[in-house]
């Protein structure tokens, strides 16, 4: 559904593009193998539902072989069709397949490669082969038009990696080549400076845009305003807003007013923030939900329950199903303003209408119960979600583990920890449990002399990259007191010290290491 809606939104009013879309779909049907077990490629020629088509797209494994076979059989393919397919694959995060198609296109003699193709190629290379290879590809691109199109994905890659040195050097190269003709690269640099808390550099970027007589867009003004807000320079942020209002090239919308409100919130100007948020509400439309939930989040930071509920009800005027992420947002905001009852009501509404039980939604409410010390309610709620078909993820077990540690139900906490670790084996995630919880469980193992579980525990924590010096010291003492060898712990400590520079031995630890050696 996501791919279909994406294409529909972009192509709705363009008859040529409708034709292109139809041809691309037919080509997809021809490209996709019916069975993996088949030694010869067979092709789907009959029409199928869009859901079947989307499923088959995601099954695409070796597009270049299929494309070549298609050509060898006397069929034709258009560059525009393959670009459309590549975009769909990129949107569905099938980066290797997208890159394979784009490389195949470049190896054909009958295609006239466009700047748009080079932009797609750059995006794919960044994802698959990394920034160094992407930089090498950029140097080989012919023509200023194609270089200009490919420059933004490469710069975005530097910004995403927060590589300020390469980003700034690349901007200098683009400037000397006359390729900085839109606000987008400058916006990328401002986003990088904001992410690195180098707020003082944002006005310098704006100054350079003005020197080069480049128009600012809405994002430019929002970032400029936000930079002043981060250092509490409210008057300068207001100056930016006034300049934007007088700029005929941009229109002040909800996002700008929300940015200004955020400046006021950070500076503690609550009344001004509320006035601006009211104006922002007037700019919202029923064409999308993003603005509603952005403002809901701001109202919650002001502890304004009425604003949260008002915007939540207003957002329902937007067509289509309300996504789980929006339910999670409003439940979290209602918890933040201290209205658990309203949060439960919104959750019940989601539970009534959901097609698939997304455990992430219930985790928001589960966390609220635990943080408020309502462990009995949290346990009952957890059982309810499982009965309804929810599949606990690592976050579910982390929430319960913390709750049971705080309520001194250590057996339950350890059971939750084990289940959480088992989930981590199949889920790719970045789990960072708090140090206090990690130490509490380790102290329980030490107190009860549970060496088997302690050994599994320290290995799992080490594997997650969250083992600390106090944790290692505790287990060294535990093994020393029981006169047990601690070779595994010493090896883990040494690995952390050498590879990750995370462990620096103090005198106490050095003595424990010596006694355990």
PDB file of C-alpha atoms in Angstrom, residues 282-511:
ATOM      1  CA  UNK A 282      -5.567  28.135  11.985  1.00  0.00           C
ATOM      2  CA  UNK A 283      -2.975  27.131   9.372  1.00  0.00           C
ATOM      3  CA  UNK A 284      -3.681  23.410   9.622  1.00  0.00           C
ATOM      4  CA  UNK A 285      -5.589  21.629   6.884  1.00  0.00           C
ATOM      5  CA  UNK A 286      -7.250  18.258   6.475  1.00  0.00           C
ATOM      6  CA  UNK A 287      -4.738  17.243   3.805  1.00  0.00           C
ATOM      7  CA  UNK A 288      -2.292  15.765   6.298  1.00  0.00           C
ATOM      8  CA  UNK A 289      -1.819  14.797   9.945  1.00  0.00           C
ATOM      9  CA  UNK A 290       1.775  15.879  10.588  1.00  0.00           C
ATOM     10  CA  UNK A 291       0.966  19.421  11.690  1.00  0.00           C
ATOM     11  CA  UNK A 292      -1.678  18.292  14.177  1.00  0.00           C
ATOM     12  CA  UNK A 293       0.705  15.992  16.005  1.00  0.00           C
ATOM     13  CA  UNK A 294       3.554  18.475  15.929  1.00  0.00           C
ATOM     14  CA  UNK A 295       1.316  20.954  17.730  1.00  0.00           C
ATOM     15  CA  UNK A 296      -0.012  18.261  20.074  1.00  0.00           C
ATOM     16  CA  UNK A 297       3.571  17.601  21.172  1.00  0.00           C
ATOM     17  CA  UNK A 298       4.146  21.315  21.820  1.00  0.00           C
ATOM     18  CA  UNK A 299       0.930  21.612  23.833  1.00  0.00           C
ATOM     19  CA  UNK A 300       2.004  18.645  25.944  1.00  0.00           C
ATOM     20  CA  UNK A 301       5.340  20.323  26.711  1.00  0.00           C
ATOM     21  CA  UNK A 302       3.279  23.213  28.110  1.00  0.00           C
ATOM     22  CA  UNK A 303       1.219  20.719  30.175  1.00  0.00           C
ATOM     23  CA  UNK A 304      -1.818  21.980  28.271  1.00  0.00           C
ATOM     24  CA  UNK A 305      -4.220  19.043  28.259  1.00  0.00           C
ATOM     25  CA  UNK A 306      -7.004  21.013  26.559  1.00  0.00           C
ATOM     26  CA  UNK A 307      -4.759  21.776  23.585  1.00  0.00           C
ATOM     27  CA  UNK A 308      -3.724  18.144  23.271  1.00  0.00           C
ATOM     28  CA  UNK A 309      -7.306  16.876  23.286  1.00  0.00           C
ATOM     29  CA  UNK A 310      -8.566  19.654  20.991  1.00  0.00           C
ATOM     30  CA  UNK A 311      -5.939  18.933  18.336  1.00  0.00           C
ATOM     31  CA  UNK A 312      -6.455  15.175  18.701  1.00  0.00           C
ATOM     32  CA  UNK A 313     -10.152  15.500  17.931  1.00  0.00           C
ATOM     33  CA  UNK A 314      -9.474  17.971  15.109  1.00  0.00           C
ATOM     34  CA  UNK A 315      -6.959  15.563  13.511  1.00  0.00           C
ATOM     35  CA  UNK A 316      -9.722  13.018  12.976  1.00  0.00           C
ATOM     36  CA  UNK A 317     -11.067  15.225  10.175  1.00  0.00           C
ATOM     37  CA  UNK A 318      -8.101  14.102   8.076  1.00  0.00           C
ATOM     38  CA  UNK A 319      -9.142  11.258   5.799  1.00  0.00           C
ATOM     39  CA  UNK A 320      -7.859   7.697   6.073  1.00  0.00           C
ATOM     40  CA  UNK A 321      -6.953   5.446   8.960  1.00  0.00           C
ATOM     41  CA  UNK A 322      -5.072   6.933  11.881  1.00  0.00           C
ATOM     42  CA  UNK A 323      -1.618   5.298  11.962  1.00  0.00           C
ATOM     43  CA  UNK A 324      -0.240   3.635  15.086  1.00  0.00           C
ATOM     44  CA  UNK A 325       2.495   6.276  15.366  1.00  0.00           C
ATOM     45  CA  UNK A 326      -0.151   8.979  15.847  1.00  0.00           C
ATOM     46  CA  UNK A 327      -1.910   6.972  18.555  1.00  0.00           C
ATOM     47  CA  UNK A 328       1.450   6.496  20.279  1.00  0.00           C
ATOM     48  CA  UNK A 329       2.088  10.239  20.081  1.00  0.00           C
ATOM     49  CA  UNK A 330      -1.200  11.323  21.607  1.00  0.00           C
ATOM     50  CA  UNK A 331      -1.124   8.642  24.331  1.00  0.00           C
ATOM     51  CA  UNK A 332       2.415   9.704  25.240  1.00  0.00           C
ATOM     52  CA  UNK A 333       1.372  13.369  25.336  1.00  0.00           C
ATOM     53  CA  UNK A 334      -1.636  12.650  27.548  1.00  0.00           C
ATOM     54  CA  UNK A 335       0.634  10.714  29.914  1.00  0.00           C
ATOM     55  CA  UNK A 336       2.993  13.692  29.914  1.00  0.00           C
ATOM     56  CA  UNK A 337       0.218  16.099  30.938  1.00  0.00           C
ATOM     57  CA  UNK A 338      -0.804  13.682  33.716  1.00  0.00           C
ATOM     58  CA  UNK A 339      -4.113  12.401  32.358  1.00  0.00           C
ATOM     59  CA  UNK A 340      -3.855   8.612  32.475  1.00  0.00           C
ATOM     60  CA  UNK A 341      -7.612   8.200  32.138  1.00  0.00           C
ATOM     61  CA  UNK A 342      -7.686  10.070  28.822  1.00  0.00           C
ATOM     62  CA  UNK A 343      -4.638   8.075  27.682  1.00  0.00           C
ATOM     63  CA  UNK A 344      -6.490   4.840  28.477  1.00  0.00           C
ATOM     64  CA  UNK A 345      -9.506   6.046  26.518  1.00  0.00           C
ATOM     65  CA  UNK A 346      -7.407   6.790  23.449  1.00  0.00           C
ATOM     66  CA  UNK A 347      -5.727   3.388  23.788  1.00  0.00           C
ATOM     67  CA  UNK A 348      -9.136   1.681  23.974  1.00  0.00           C
ATOM     68  CA  UNK A 349     -10.134   3.527  20.803  1.00  0.00           C
ATOM     69  CA  UNK A 350      -7.020   2.258  19.036  1.00  0.00           C
ATOM     70  CA  UNK A 351      -7.518  -1.285  20.316  1.00  0.00           C
ATOM     71  CA  UNK A 352     -11.080  -1.307  19.008  1.00  0.00           C
ATOM     72  CA  UNK A 353     -10.054  -0.209  15.515  1.00  0.00           C
ATOM     73  CA  UNK A 354      -6.655  -1.844  15.000  1.00  0.00           C
ATOM     74  CA  UNK A 355      -6.210  -4.532  12.358  1.00  0.00           C
ATOM     75  CA  UNK A 356      -2.926  -5.799  13.760  1.00  0.00           C
ATOM     76  CA  UNK A 357      -1.965  -5.542  17.414  1.00  0.00           C
ATOM     77  CA  UNK A 358       1.124  -3.315  17.480  1.00  0.00           C
ATOM     78  CA  UNK A 359       2.827  -3.849  20.841  1.00  0.00           C
ATOM     79  CA  UNK A 360       4.583  -0.470  20.537  1.00  0.00           C
ATOM     80  CA  UNK A 361       1.270   1.296  21.192  1.00  0.00           C
ATOM     81  CA  UNK A 362       0.556  -0.622  24.382  1.00  0.00           C
ATOM     82  CA  UNK A 363       4.165  -0.163  25.512  1.00  0.00           C
ATOM     83  CA  UNK A 364       3.517   3.567  25.884  1.00  0.00           C
ATOM     84  CA  UNK A 365       0.740   2.955  28.393  1.00  0.00           C
ATOM     85  CA  UNK A 366       2.629   0.098  30.049  1.00  0.00           C
ATOM     86  CA  UNK A 367       5.574   2.432  30.649  1.00  0.00           C
ATOM     87  CA  UNK A 368       3.253   5.020  32.175  1.00  0.00           C
ATOM     88  CA  UNK A 369       1.891   2.490  34.661  1.00  0.00           C
ATOM     89  CA  UNK A 370       5.396   1.414  35.669  1.00  0.00           C
ATOM     90  CA  UNK A 371       6.712   4.961  36.066  1.00  0.00           C
ATOM     91  CA  UNK A 372       3.735   5.797  38.263  1.00  0.00           C
ATOM     92  CA  UNK A 373       4.364   2.770  40.486  1.00  0.00           C
ATOM     93  CA  UNK A 374       1.204   0.938  39.328  1.00  0.00           C
ATOM     94  CA  UNK A 375       2.848  -2.468  38.934  1.00  0.00           C
ATOM     95  CA  UNK A 376      -0.327  -4.416  39.626  1.00  0.00           C
ATOM     96  CA  UNK A 377      -2.061  -2.543  36.838  1.00  0.00           C
ATOM     97  CA  UNK A 378       0.990  -2.925  34.603  1.00  0.00           C
ATOM     98  CA  UNK A 379       1.026  -6.717  35.070  1.00  0.00           C
ATOM     99  CA  UNK A 380      -2.703  -7.031  34.354  1.00  0.00           C
ATOM    100  CA  UNK A 381      -2.367  -4.788  31.317  1.00  0.00           C
ATOM    101  CA  UNK A 382       0.573  -6.830  30.018  1.00  0.00           C
ATOM    102  CA  UNK A 383      -1.456 -10.047  30.262  1.00  0.00           C
ATOM    103  CA  UNK A 384      -4.351  -8.319  28.491  1.00  0.00           C
ATOM    104  CA  UNK A 385      -2.164  -7.251  25.558  1.00  0.00           C
ATOM    105  CA  UNK A 386      -0.804 -10.785  25.161  1.00  0.00           C
ATOM    106  CA  UNK A 387      -4.346 -12.207  25.202  1.00  0.00           C
ATOM    107  CA  UNK A 388      -5.312  -9.725  22.489  1.00  0.00           C
ATOM    108  CA  UNK A 389      -2.521 -10.995  20.245  1.00  0.00           C
ATOM    109  CA  UNK A 390       0.275  -8.586  21.123  1.00  0.00           C
ATOM    110  CA  UNK A 391       3.798  -9.963  20.783  1.00  0.00           C
ATOM    111  CA  UNK A 392       6.086  -8.499  23.489  1.00  0.00           C
ATOM    112  CA  UNK A 393       9.269  -6.938  22.127  1.00  0.00           C
ATOM    113  CA  UNK A 394      12.500  -6.108  23.925  1.00  0.00           C
ATOM    114  CA  UNK A 395      11.045  -2.779  25.077  1.00  0.00           C
ATOM    115  CA  UNK A 396       8.099  -4.539  26.727  1.00  0.00           C
ATOM    116  CA  UNK A 397      10.446  -6.706  28.780  1.00  0.00           C
ATOM    117  CA  UNK A 398      12.692  -3.741  29.584  1.00  0.00           C
ATOM    118  CA  UNK A 399       9.721  -1.783  30.979  1.00  0.00           C
ATOM    119  CA  UNK A 400       8.555  -4.740  33.088  1.00  0.00           C
ATOM    120  CA  UNK A 401      12.093  -5.508  34.218  1.00  0.00           C
ATOM    121  CA  UNK A 402      12.580  -1.968  35.511  1.00  0.00           C
ATOM    122  CA  UNK A 403       9.207  -2.047  37.268  1.00  0.00           C
ATOM    123  CA  UNK A 404       9.913  -5.328  38.990  1.00  0.00           C
ATOM    124  CA  UNK A 405      13.396  -4.219  40.048  1.00  0.00           C
ATOM    125  CA  UNK A 406      11.937  -1.094  41.641  1.00  0.00           C
ATOM    126  CA  UNK A 407       9.293  -3.155  43.441  1.00  0.00           C
ATOM    127  CA  UNK A 408      11.932  -5.677  44.579  1.00  0.00           C
ATOM    128  CA  UNK A 409      10.399  -8.588  42.651  1.00  0.00           C
ATOM    129  CA  UNK A 410      13.779  -9.740  41.418  1.00  0.00           C
ATOM    130  CA  UNK A 411      12.766 -13.202  40.226  1.00  0.00           C
ATOM    131  CA  UNK A 412      10.232 -11.623  37.876  1.00  0.00           C
ATOM    132  CA  UNK A 413      12.763  -9.000  36.836  1.00  0.00           C
ATOM    133  CA  UNK A 414      15.332 -11.659  35.931  1.00  0.00           C
ATOM    134  CA  UNK A 415      12.712 -13.658  34.025  1.00  0.00           C
ATOM    135  CA  UNK A 416      11.823 -10.502  32.055  1.00  0.00           C
ATOM    136  CA  UNK A 417      15.519  -9.872  31.433  1.00  0.00           C
ATOM    137  CA  UNK A 418      15.983 -13.384  29.996  1.00  0.00           C
ATOM    138  CA  UNK A 419      12.969 -12.972  27.738  1.00  0.00           C
ATOM    139  CA  UNK A 420      14.256  -9.594  26.627  1.00  0.00           C
ATOM    140  CA  UNK A 421      17.648 -11.079  25.749  1.00  0.00           C
ATOM    141  CA  UNK A 422      15.983 -13.877  23.768  1.00  0.00           C
ATOM    142  CA  UNK A 423      14.019 -11.314  21.774  1.00  0.00           C
ATOM    143  CA  UNK A 424      17.213  -9.369  21.052  1.00  0.00           C
ATOM    144  CA  UNK A 425      18.571 -12.411  19.230  1.00  0.00           C
ATOM    145  CA  UNK A 426      15.972 -11.947  16.496  1.00  0.00           C
ATOM    146  CA  UNK A 427      15.281  -8.198  16.716  1.00  0.00           C
ATOM    147  CA  UNK A 428      17.867  -5.722  15.472  1.00  0.00           C
ATOM    148  CA  UNK A 429      17.801  -2.885  17.952  1.00  0.00           C
ATOM    149  CA  UNK A 430      19.913  -0.635  20.134  1.00  0.00           C
ATOM    150  CA  UNK A 431      18.944  -1.497  23.699  1.00  0.00           C
ATOM    151  CA  UNK A 432      20.364   0.735  26.421  1.00  0.00           C
ATOM    152  CA  UNK A 433      18.954  -0.257  29.842  1.00  0.00           C
ATOM    153  CA  UNK A 434      19.782   2.119  32.671  1.00  0.00           C
ATOM    154  CA  UNK A 435      22.938   1.588  34.705  1.00  0.00           C
ATOM    155  CA  UNK A 436      20.976   1.388  37.959  1.00  0.00           C
ATOM    156  CA  UNK A 437      18.838  -1.479  36.654  1.00  0.00           C
ATOM    157  CA  UNK A 438      21.886  -3.359  35.363  1.00  0.00           C
ATOM    158  CA  UNK A 439      23.619  -3.000  38.726  1.00  0.00           C
ATOM    159  CA  UNK A 440      20.521  -4.027  40.691  1.00  0.00           C
ATOM    160  CA  UNK A 441      20.282  -7.335  38.817  1.00  0.00           C
ATOM    161  CA  UNK A 442      24.033  -7.948  39.152  1.00  0.00           C
ATOM    162  CA  UNK A 443      23.831  -7.299  42.912  1.00  0.00           C
ATOM    163  CA  UNK A 444      21.003  -9.844  43.144  1.00  0.00           C
ATOM    164  CA  UNK A 445      23.183 -12.474  41.467  1.00  0.00           C
ATOM    165  CA  UNK A 446      26.059 -11.616  43.833  1.00  0.00           C
ATOM    166  CA  UNK A 447      23.824 -11.802  46.907  1.00  0.00           C
ATOM    167  CA  UNK A 448      22.436 -15.231  45.986  1.00  0.00           C
ATOM    168  CA  UNK A 449      25.622 -16.653  44.452  1.00  0.00           C
ATOM    169  CA  UNK A 450      23.878 -17.433  41.178  1.00  0.00           C
ATOM    170  CA  UNK A 451      26.955 -17.985  38.992  1.00  0.00           C
ATOM    171  CA  UNK A 452      25.245 -19.638  36.032  1.00  0.00           C
ATOM    172  CA  UNK A 453      22.821 -16.760  35.468  1.00  0.00           C
ATOM    173  CA  UNK A 454      25.536 -14.232  36.324  1.00  0.00           C
ATOM    174  CA  UNK A 455      27.784 -15.654  33.607  1.00  0.00           C
ATOM    175  CA  UNK A 456      25.027 -15.478  30.972  1.00  0.00           C
ATOM    176  CA  UNK A 457      24.128 -11.997  32.164  1.00  0.00           C
ATOM    177  CA  UNK A 458      27.583 -10.431  31.925  1.00  0.00           C
ATOM    178  CA  UNK A 459      28.088 -11.960  28.461  1.00  0.00           C
ATOM    179  CA  UNK A 460      24.777 -10.546  27.254  1.00  0.00           C
ATOM    180  CA  UNK A 461      25.452  -7.097  28.730  1.00  0.00           C
ATOM    181  CA  UNK A 462      28.944  -7.107  27.235  1.00  0.00           C
ATOM    182  CA  UNK A 463      27.472  -8.079  23.859  1.00  0.00           C
ATOM    183  CA  UNK A 464      25.096  -5.114  24.047  1.00  0.00           C
ATOM    184  CA  UNK A 465      28.028  -2.812  24.669  1.00  0.00           C
ATOM    185  CA  UNK A 466      26.649  -1.506  27.973  1.00  0.00           C
ATOM    186  CA  UNK A 467      29.003  -3.194  30.452  1.00  0.00           C
ATOM    187  CA  UNK A 468      30.641  -0.678  32.800  1.00  0.00           C
ATOM    188  CA  UNK A 469      33.613  -0.708  35.157  1.00  0.00           C
ATOM    189  CA  UNK A 470      31.413  -0.932  38.316  1.00  0.00           C
ATOM    190  CA  UNK A 471      29.623  -3.920  36.804  1.00  0.00           C
ATOM    191  CA  UNK A 472      32.874  -5.708  36.014  1.00  0.00           C
ATOM    192  CA  UNK A 473      34.223  -4.937  39.501  1.00  0.00           C
ATOM    193  CA  UNK A 474      31.133  -6.437  41.108  1.00  0.00           C
ATOM    194  CA  UNK A 475      31.521  -9.711  39.208  1.00  0.00           C
ATOM    195  CA  UNK A 476      35.276  -9.850  39.852  1.00  0.00           C
ATOM    196  CA  UNK A 477      34.586  -9.587  43.601  1.00  0.00           C
ATOM    197  CA  UNK A 478      31.840 -12.185  43.322  1.00  0.00           C
ATOM    198  CA  UNK A 479      34.124 -14.719  41.605  1.00  0.00           C
ATOM    199  CA  UNK A 480      37.081 -13.901  43.864  1.00  0.00           C
ATOM    200  CA  UNK A 481      35.044 -14.448  47.047  1.00  0.00           C
ATOM    201  CA  UNK A 482      33.859 -17.801  45.732  1.00  0.00           C
ATOM    202  CA  UNK A 483      37.416 -18.668  44.650  1.00  0.00           C
ATOM    203  CA  UNK A 484      36.268 -19.202  41.074  1.00  0.00           C
ATOM    204  CA  UNK A 485      38.309 -18.329  37.977  1.00  0.00           C
ATOM    205  CA  UNK A 486      37.144 -15.180  36.181  1.00  0.00           C
ATOM    206  CA  UNK A 487      38.936 -15.630  32.855  1.00  0.00           C
ATOM    207  CA  UNK A 488      35.867 -14.823  30.755  1.00  0.00           C
ATOM    208  CA  UNK A 489      35.258 -11.563  32.615  1.00  0.00           C
ATOM    209  CA  UNK A 490      38.886 -10.534  32.286  1.00  0.00           C
ATOM    210  CA  UNK A 491      38.809 -11.219  28.538  1.00  0.00           C
ATOM    211  CA  UNK A 492      35.669  -9.101  28.134  1.00  0.00           C
ATOM    212  CA  UNK A 493      37.232  -6.267  30.101  1.00  0.00           C
ATOM    213  CA  UNK A 494      40.374  -6.375  27.988  1.00  0.00           C
ATOM    214  CA  UNK A 495      38.343  -6.392  24.785  1.00  0.00           C
ATOM    215  CA  UNK A 496      36.363  -3.362  25.939  1.00  0.00           C
ATOM    216  CA  UNK A 497      39.557  -1.590  26.976  1.00  0.00           C
ATOM    217  CA  UNK A 498      41.376  -2.184  23.682  1.00  0.00           C
ATOM    218  CA  UNK A 499      38.624  -2.111  21.078  1.00  0.00           C
ATOM    219  CA  UNK A 500      36.176   0.399  22.519  1.00  0.00           C
ATOM    220  CA  UNK A 501      38.313   2.427  24.930  1.00  0.00           C
ATOM    221  CA  UNK A 502      35.464   2.142  27.427  1.00  0.00           C
ATOM    222  CA  UNK A 503      37.227   0.608  30.437  1.00  0.00           C
ATOM    223  CA  UNK A 504      39.939   2.439  32.339  1.00  0.00           C
ATOM    224  CA  UNK A 505      41.199   0.502  35.340  1.00  0.00           C
ATOM    225  CA  UNK A 506      41.387   2.238  38.712  1.00  0.00           C
ATOM    226  CA  UNK A 507      43.506   1.003  41.657  1.00  0.00           C
ATOM    227  CA  UNK A 508      40.705  -1.161  43.096  1.00  0.00           C
ATOM    228  CA  UNK A 509      40.000  -2.819  39.764  1.00  0.00           C
ATOM    229  CA  UNK A 510      43.712  -3.413  39.102  1.00  0.00           C
ATOM    230  CA  UNK A 511      43.975  -5.176  42.455  1.00  0.00           C
TER     231      UNK A 511
END
